[in-house]
XYZ file of C-alpha atoms in Angstrom:
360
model
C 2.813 7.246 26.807
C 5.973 5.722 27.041
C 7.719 5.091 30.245
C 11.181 6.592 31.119
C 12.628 3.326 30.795
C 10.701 2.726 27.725
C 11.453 5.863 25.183
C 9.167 4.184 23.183
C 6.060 2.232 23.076
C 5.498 -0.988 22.343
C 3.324 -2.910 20.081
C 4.188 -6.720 21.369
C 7.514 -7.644 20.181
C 7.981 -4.350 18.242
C 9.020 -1.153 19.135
C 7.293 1.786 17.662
C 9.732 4.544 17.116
C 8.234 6.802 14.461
C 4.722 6.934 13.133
C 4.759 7.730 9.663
C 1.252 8.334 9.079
C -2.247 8.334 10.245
C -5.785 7.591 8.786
C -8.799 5.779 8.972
C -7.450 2.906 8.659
C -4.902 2.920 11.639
C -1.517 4.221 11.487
C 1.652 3.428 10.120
C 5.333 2.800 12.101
C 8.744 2.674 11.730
C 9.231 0.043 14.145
C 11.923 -2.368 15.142
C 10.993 -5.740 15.710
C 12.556 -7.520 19.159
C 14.474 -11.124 18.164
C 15.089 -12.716 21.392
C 17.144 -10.066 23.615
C 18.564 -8.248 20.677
C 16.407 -5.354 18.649
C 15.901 -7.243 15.377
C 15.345 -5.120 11.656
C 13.470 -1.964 11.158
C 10.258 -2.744 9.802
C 7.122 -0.477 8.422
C 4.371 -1.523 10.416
C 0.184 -0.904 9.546
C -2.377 -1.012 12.330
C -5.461 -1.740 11.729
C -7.352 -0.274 14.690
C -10.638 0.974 12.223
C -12.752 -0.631 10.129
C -15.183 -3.944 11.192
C -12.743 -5.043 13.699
C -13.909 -8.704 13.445
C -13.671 -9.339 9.629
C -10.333 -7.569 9.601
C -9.369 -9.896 12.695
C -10.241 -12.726 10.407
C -8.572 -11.458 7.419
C -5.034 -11.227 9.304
C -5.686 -14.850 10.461
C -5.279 -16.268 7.471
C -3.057 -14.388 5.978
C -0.502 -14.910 8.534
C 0.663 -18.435 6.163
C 0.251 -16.617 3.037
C 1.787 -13.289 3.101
C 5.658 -14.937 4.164
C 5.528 -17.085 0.518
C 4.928 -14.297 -1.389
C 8.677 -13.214 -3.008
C 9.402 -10.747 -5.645
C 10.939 -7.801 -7.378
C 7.685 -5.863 -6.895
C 6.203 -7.355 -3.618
C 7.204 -5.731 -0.219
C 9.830 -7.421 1.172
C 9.411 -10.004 4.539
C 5.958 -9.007 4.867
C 4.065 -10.777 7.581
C 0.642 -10.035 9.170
C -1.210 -11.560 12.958
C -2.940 -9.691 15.831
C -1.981 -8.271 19.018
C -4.187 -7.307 21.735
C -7.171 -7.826 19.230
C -5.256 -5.738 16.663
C -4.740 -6.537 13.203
C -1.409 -5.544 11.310
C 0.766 -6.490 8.665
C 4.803 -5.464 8.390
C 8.012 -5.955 5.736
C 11.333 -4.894 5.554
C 11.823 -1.249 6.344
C 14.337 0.333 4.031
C 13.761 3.972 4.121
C 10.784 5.883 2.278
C 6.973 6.498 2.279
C 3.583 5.404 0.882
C 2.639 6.634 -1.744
C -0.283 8.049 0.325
C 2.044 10.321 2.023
C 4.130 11.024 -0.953
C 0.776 12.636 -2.841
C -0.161 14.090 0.389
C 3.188 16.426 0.488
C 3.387 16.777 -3.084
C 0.167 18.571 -2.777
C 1.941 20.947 -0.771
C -0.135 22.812 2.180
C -0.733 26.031 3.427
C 2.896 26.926 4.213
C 4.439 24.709 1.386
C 4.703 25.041 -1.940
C 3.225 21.850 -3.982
C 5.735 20.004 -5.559
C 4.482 18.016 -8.358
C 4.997 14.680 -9.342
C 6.544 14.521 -13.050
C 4.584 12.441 -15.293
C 7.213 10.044 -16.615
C 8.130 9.323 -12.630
C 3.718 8.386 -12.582
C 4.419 6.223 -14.937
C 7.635 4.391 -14.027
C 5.882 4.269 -9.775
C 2.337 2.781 -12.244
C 4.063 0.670 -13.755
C 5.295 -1.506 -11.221
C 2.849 -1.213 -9.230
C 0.578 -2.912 -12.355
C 4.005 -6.179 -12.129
C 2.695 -6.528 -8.719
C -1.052 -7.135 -9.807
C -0.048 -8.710 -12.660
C 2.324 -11.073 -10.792
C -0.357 -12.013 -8.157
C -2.814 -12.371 -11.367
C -0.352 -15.378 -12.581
C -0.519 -16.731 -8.659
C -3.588 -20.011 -8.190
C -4.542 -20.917 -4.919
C -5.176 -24.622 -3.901
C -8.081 -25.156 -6.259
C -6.573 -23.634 -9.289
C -8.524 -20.461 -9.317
C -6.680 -17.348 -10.144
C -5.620 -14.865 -7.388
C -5.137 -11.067 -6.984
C -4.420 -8.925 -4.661
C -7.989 -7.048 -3.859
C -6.630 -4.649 -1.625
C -4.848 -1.625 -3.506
C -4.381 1.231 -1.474
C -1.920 3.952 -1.366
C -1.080 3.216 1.715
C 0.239 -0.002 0.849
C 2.302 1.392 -2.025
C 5.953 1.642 -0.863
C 8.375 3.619 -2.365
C 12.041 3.640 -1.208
C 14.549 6.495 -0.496
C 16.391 5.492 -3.595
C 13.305 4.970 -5.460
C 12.467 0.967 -5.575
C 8.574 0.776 -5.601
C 7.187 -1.971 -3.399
C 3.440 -3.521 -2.730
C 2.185 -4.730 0.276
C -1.459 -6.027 1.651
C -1.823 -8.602 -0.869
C -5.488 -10.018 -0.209
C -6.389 -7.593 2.680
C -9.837 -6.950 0.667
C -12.367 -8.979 2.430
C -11.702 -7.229 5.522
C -11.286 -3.703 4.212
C -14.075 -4.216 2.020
C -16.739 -5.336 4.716
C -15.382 -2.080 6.460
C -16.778 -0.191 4.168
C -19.801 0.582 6.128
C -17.859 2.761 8.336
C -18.290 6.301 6.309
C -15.147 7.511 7.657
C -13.315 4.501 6.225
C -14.912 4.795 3.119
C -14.058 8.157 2.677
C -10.784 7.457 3.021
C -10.346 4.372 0.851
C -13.924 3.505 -0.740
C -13.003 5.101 -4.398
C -9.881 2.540 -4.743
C -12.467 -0.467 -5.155
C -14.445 -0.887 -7.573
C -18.724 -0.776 -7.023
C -18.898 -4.356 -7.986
C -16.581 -4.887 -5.647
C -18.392 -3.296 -2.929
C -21.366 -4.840 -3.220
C -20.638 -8.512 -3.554
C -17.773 -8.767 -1.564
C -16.495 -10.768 -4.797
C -13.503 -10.449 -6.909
C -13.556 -10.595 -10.358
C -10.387 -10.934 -13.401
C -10.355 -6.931 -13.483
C -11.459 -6.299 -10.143
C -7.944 -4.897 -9.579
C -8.028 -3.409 -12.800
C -10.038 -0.647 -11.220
C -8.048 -0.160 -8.435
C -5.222 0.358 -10.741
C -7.082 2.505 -12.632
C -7.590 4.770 -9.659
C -4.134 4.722 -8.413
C -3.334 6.145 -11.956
C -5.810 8.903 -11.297
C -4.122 9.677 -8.146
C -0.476 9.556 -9.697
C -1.362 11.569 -12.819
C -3.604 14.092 -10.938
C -2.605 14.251 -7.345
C -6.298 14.426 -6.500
C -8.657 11.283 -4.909
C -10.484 9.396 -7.818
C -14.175 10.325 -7.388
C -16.363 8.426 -5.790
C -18.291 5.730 -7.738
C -21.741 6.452 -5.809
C -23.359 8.652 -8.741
C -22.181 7.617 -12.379
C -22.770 10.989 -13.713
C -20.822 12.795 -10.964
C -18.355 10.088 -11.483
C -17.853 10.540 -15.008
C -18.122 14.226 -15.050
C -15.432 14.102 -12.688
C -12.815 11.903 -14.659
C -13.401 14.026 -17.718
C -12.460 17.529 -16.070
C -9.479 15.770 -14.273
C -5.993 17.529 -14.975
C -2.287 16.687 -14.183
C -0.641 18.153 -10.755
C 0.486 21.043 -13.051
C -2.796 21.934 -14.295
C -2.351 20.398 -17.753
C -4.243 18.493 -19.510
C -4.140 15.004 -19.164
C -2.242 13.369 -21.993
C -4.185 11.508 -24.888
C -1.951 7.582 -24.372
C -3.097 8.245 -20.565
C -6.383 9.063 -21.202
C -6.836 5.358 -22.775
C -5.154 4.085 -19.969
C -7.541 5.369 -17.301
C -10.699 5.222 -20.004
C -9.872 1.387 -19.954
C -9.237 1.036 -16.166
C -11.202 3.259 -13.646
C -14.441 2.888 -15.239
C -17.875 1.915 -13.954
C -18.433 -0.936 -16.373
C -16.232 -4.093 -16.044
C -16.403 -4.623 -19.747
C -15.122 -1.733 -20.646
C -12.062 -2.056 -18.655
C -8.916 -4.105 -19.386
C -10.123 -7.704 -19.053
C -6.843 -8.537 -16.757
C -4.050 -6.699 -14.589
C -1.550 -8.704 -16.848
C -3.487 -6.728 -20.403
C -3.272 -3.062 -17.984
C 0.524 -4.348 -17.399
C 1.378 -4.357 -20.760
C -0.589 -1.055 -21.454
C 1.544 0.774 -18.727
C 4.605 -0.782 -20.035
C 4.354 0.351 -23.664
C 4.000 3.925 -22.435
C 6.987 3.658 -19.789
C 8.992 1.968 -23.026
C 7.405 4.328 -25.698
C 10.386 6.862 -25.183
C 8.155 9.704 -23.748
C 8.053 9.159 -20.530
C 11.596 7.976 -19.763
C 12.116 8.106 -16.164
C 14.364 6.146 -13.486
C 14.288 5.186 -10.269
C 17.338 7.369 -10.235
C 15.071 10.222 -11.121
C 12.386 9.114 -8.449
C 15.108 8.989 -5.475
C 15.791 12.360 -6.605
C 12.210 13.427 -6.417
C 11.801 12.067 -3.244
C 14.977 13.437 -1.781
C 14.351 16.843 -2.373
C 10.416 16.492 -1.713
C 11.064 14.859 1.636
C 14.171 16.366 2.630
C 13.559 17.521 6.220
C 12.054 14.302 7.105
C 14.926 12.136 5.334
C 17.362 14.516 7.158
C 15.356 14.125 10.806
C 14.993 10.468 10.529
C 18.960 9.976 9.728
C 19.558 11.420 13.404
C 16.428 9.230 14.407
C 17.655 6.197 13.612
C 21.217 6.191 14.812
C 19.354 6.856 17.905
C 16.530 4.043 17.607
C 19.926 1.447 16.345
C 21.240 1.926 20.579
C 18.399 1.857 22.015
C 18.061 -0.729 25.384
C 15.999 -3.265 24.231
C 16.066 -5.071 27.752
C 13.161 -3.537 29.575
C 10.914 -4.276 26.335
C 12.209 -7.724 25.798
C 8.297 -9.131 28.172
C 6.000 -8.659 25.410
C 2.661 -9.854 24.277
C 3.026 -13.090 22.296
C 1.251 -12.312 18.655
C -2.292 -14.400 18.855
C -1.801 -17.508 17.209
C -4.031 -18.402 14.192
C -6.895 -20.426 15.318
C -7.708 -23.976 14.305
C -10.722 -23.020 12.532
C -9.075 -20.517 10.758
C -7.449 -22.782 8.184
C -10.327 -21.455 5.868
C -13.751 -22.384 4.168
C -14.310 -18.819 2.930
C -14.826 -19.278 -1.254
C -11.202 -19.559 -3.243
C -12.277 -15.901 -5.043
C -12.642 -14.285 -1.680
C -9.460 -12.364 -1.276
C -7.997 -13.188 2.007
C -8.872 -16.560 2.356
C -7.015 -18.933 4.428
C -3.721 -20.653 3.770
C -2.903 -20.367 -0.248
C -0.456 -23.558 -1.131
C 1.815 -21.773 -4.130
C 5.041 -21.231 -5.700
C 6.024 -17.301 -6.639
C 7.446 -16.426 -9.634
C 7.895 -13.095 -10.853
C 6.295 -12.518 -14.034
């Protein structure tokens, strides 16, 4: 609890003053980051508190070199990940908006609110940039040469702004999430975005991330979870009977998409994110689905309207609050000697990555 000198609490040199959302995973913060004796930017802020505490530990390590070098049009912006007090957590630039996580989640609507669905040609516009991200990363080599990704797609690391820019954060955050997946609740929660191959080895693949896609698609289109890979039948009975957020059927051009992307059998999907790119982009260029961002920040303004309202009141608070009493923090852990990395080049979140970024 926070102390009357503190309105807020504190998370080492941050200062948490909204949580956005809460899972399995940890929880997410709108928090504003301390520079010296002056409250720096307002960041969005993941904690990592579940999962296999020491693998994701790990992961953050090494990705504390990597995750400042990576620059883009569809990359969140400043991102930055460490560990406090044996916490793991990544931030960027906070601008407004949600995850998608918690954009599906009210779009469902709830017992006292109507569902509000998300229009197809926004799906596609908010899939297709996600897929620049993946594809971007795809075009990215490490040290040795090998190819990267980014082996960690989750909704909850899709950001979309007030004004409807779409953003992607956690870029190789999968070999910690992925040996978490022993914790059920975890899995429950995030399990159906990776792929069974995935899963099993640990390993990623050219279309690993191709099945992640495939299953954010799912979500976008249906505003329901994908199902779980852990009976094939189930799985594809499942996929089949799937229908939009309005109840409609799901559109033939999608159909192919997600036939060729969230499937069991790697050769059946896409062979890259940079091929499921393309797909994605002929659609959002066909002239069918002709969304904007425009249209987006108007989704999203009338969807989240209470909370956009409330947190415009918030924030000219947060912007005066005394940053003196917090300014004694925690120093973030610094990354270890050892933890320049030996972990194999196609193991997402190994250590420092020596590239250039180009968006592609």
């Amino acid at each position: 609890m926070a102390a009357r000198n503190k309105p807020y609490d504190q998370f080492g040199p941050y200062i948490l003053f909204k949580k956005l959302e809460a899972d399995a995973l940890g929880d997410s913060w709108r928090a504003g980051r301390i520079d010296g004796s002056q409250l720096g930017p307002t960041v969005a802020l993941r904690r990592m508190t579940g999962g296999q505490r020491e693998a994701m530990v790990a992961n953050a390590h090494a990705l504390e070199e990597i995750l400042p070098r990576i620059n883009g049009t569809s990359f969140a912006r400043d991102q930055h990940a460490g560990v406090i007090d044996g916490v793991p957590f990544v931030v960027w630039e906070y601008a407004g908006g949600r995850s998608l996580r918690h954009i599906i989640d009210r779009a469902r609507g709830s017992k006292d609110v109507q569902p509000n669905p998300l229009p197809l040609d926004q799906a596609i516009v908010i899939a297709e940039k996600v897929a620049l991200s993946l594809a971007t990363m795809a075009d990215l080599r490490d040290g040795a040469g090998t190819r990267l990704s980014h082996g960690a797609l989750i909704p909850q690391f899709i950001w979309i702004s007030d004004d409807g820019e779409i953003r992607v954060a956690g870029q190789q955050f999968g070999s910690g999430l992925v040996a978490s997946l022993g914790d059920p609740k975890l899995a429950a929660d995030i399990g159906r975005y990776f792929s069974p191959e995935y899963r099993s080895t640990g390993q990623v693949q050219k279309n690993t991330d191709v099945y992640s896609m495939g299953a954010i698609v799912f979500l976008l289109v249906t505003g329901q979870e994908p199902p779980d890979a852990a009976t094939a039948s189930a799985f594809s009975a499942a996929t089949r009977a799937a229908r939009t957020m309005t109840g409609a059927p799901i559109p033939d051009d999608i159909r192919v998409i997600l036939d060729k992307s969230f499937n069991l059998d790697p050769s059946m999907r896409f062979a890259s994110a940079g091929d499921m790119k393309q797909a994605i982009s002929g659609l959002a260029n066909g002239g069918k689905y002709s969304a904007t961002t425009f249209n987006l920040a108007f989704y999203l303004s009338t969807l989240l309207k209470k909370e956009m309202e409330t947190e415009a009141a918030d924030r000219e608070k947060e912007a005066k609050v005394n940053v003196a009493p917090y300014v004694e923090t925690p120093k973030i852990t610094p990354v270890p000697a050892a933890a320049s990395v030996s972990s194999s080049a196609t193991s997402p979140g190994a250590g420092p990555v020596p590239f250039l970024i180009g968006e592609v």
